[in-house]
Amino acid sequence: MSIRRSTSLQCENHSPDFEQETPSATKERIDALVKGNPVLLFMKGNKLFPQCGFSNTAVQILTTYNIDFETVDVLSDEAIRQGVKDYSQWPTIPQLYVAGEFVGGCDIMIEEYQNGNLAETIEKAKADMM
Amino acid sequence: MPPSLKVDSNKVPGCLSTVHVHADYDGASGTLSYKGDSDGLLTKGLVAMLVDGLSGCTPEEVRGVDPGFISRSGIEQSLTPGRNNGFLNMIQVMKDKATDASEGSGGGGLGGGEEEEDKQEGGPIYNEMITKLQLLQPTSLTLLDDSASHASHAGSSGFSGESHFKLSIVAPAFSGLNALKRHRLVYTILGDVMDRIHALEIEAKDPTQA
């Protein structure tokens, strides 16, 4: 399997000595990420170095589809780590967004990968983006 | 119940009072007979009820007992959450002993695929989850505290056991809901437990899929 050239979005961690990002600012940041990327995974670690078994599984699944996808490392951004749980009303990481819509976490990705639904959702998102 | 049976291996965890349960298996009839006792009056009554109800049953019957009867019968309303926890643990211990005493026929417990489910000691979070999940009136529920296998990974510092769980649950409440909605329902039911644990794997089926 060839390693796809891909990017990981590193969100800057705002130093607590200066401006603390407000929850609504975090929400806007998340919103922009979710809407600006056809396939976006909030995870622990990044694509090359996942730092959690569930995040790793999520990455592996997405890699099988041979698409470009973005990831956000919540471990390096505390505001997003909490913010995305509020934004999605979902208590755990990883979290997958496709075409701006929340798909689910690792368990759901596995189920949807196995039944073919995830492939369909991603194909549709790719087509819409063209 | 003779004092000689009041040993640690017969002790029910998570009870406010001290409760012991012992099971004897009669190979000839294929049934179990239970003995139980407690130093508290209320819990003595609860364990007596279970001993009375479950003695004479086969291990399969005992394992198949649906804890949902606690809500349906109205018992749950008469007990505090702590007592409900204890009661659930009594039932679980009796199920475990049914499996042990008859030397386990077939894949244990409540239909889950996991192997290690029979000897759950039940920490406070574990017990709380079990109690809350009764709301879904599950026909099958297996909860595994899987924390030991995640003990050393990044981002999980600060938790000592009771951090990673695996849940297999079958309930009519899931009928007609897609996977996402089923998981959301479980999260809603568990409420603030999710703030206190690190991860929860969920397999949620409706009765037609079980």
Short mmCIF file of C-alpha atoms in Angstrom, two decimals, chain B residues 1 3 46 82 106 112 122 125 131 142 155 162 202 204-206:
data_model
loop_
_atom_site.label_atom_id
_atom_site.label_comp_id
_atom_site.label_asym_id
_atom_site.label_seq_id
_atom_site.Cartn_x
_atom_site.Cartn_y
_atom_site.Cartn_z
CA MET B 1 -26.62 -20.15 56.02
CA PRO B 3 -21.01 -19.56 59.06
CA LEU B 46 -33.48 -9.12 49.28
CA GLY B 82 -26.95 2.12 46.47
CA GLY B 106 -21.15 -23.15 26.58
CA GLY B 112 -21.58 -11.33 24.82
CA GLY B 122 -17.77 -4.25 39.76
CA ILE B 125 -18.50 3.34 37.99
CA THR B 131 -27.88 0.44 36.96
CA THR B 142 -22.49 -7.43 29.04
CA GLY B 155 -3.86 10.83 27.09
CA GLU B 162 -12.58 1.97 35.48
CA ILE B 202 -20.56 0.01 22.24
CA ALA B 204 -25.95 -2.07 20.39
CA LYS B 205 -28.42 -4.49 18.87
CA ASP B 206 -32.16 -4.75 18.81
#
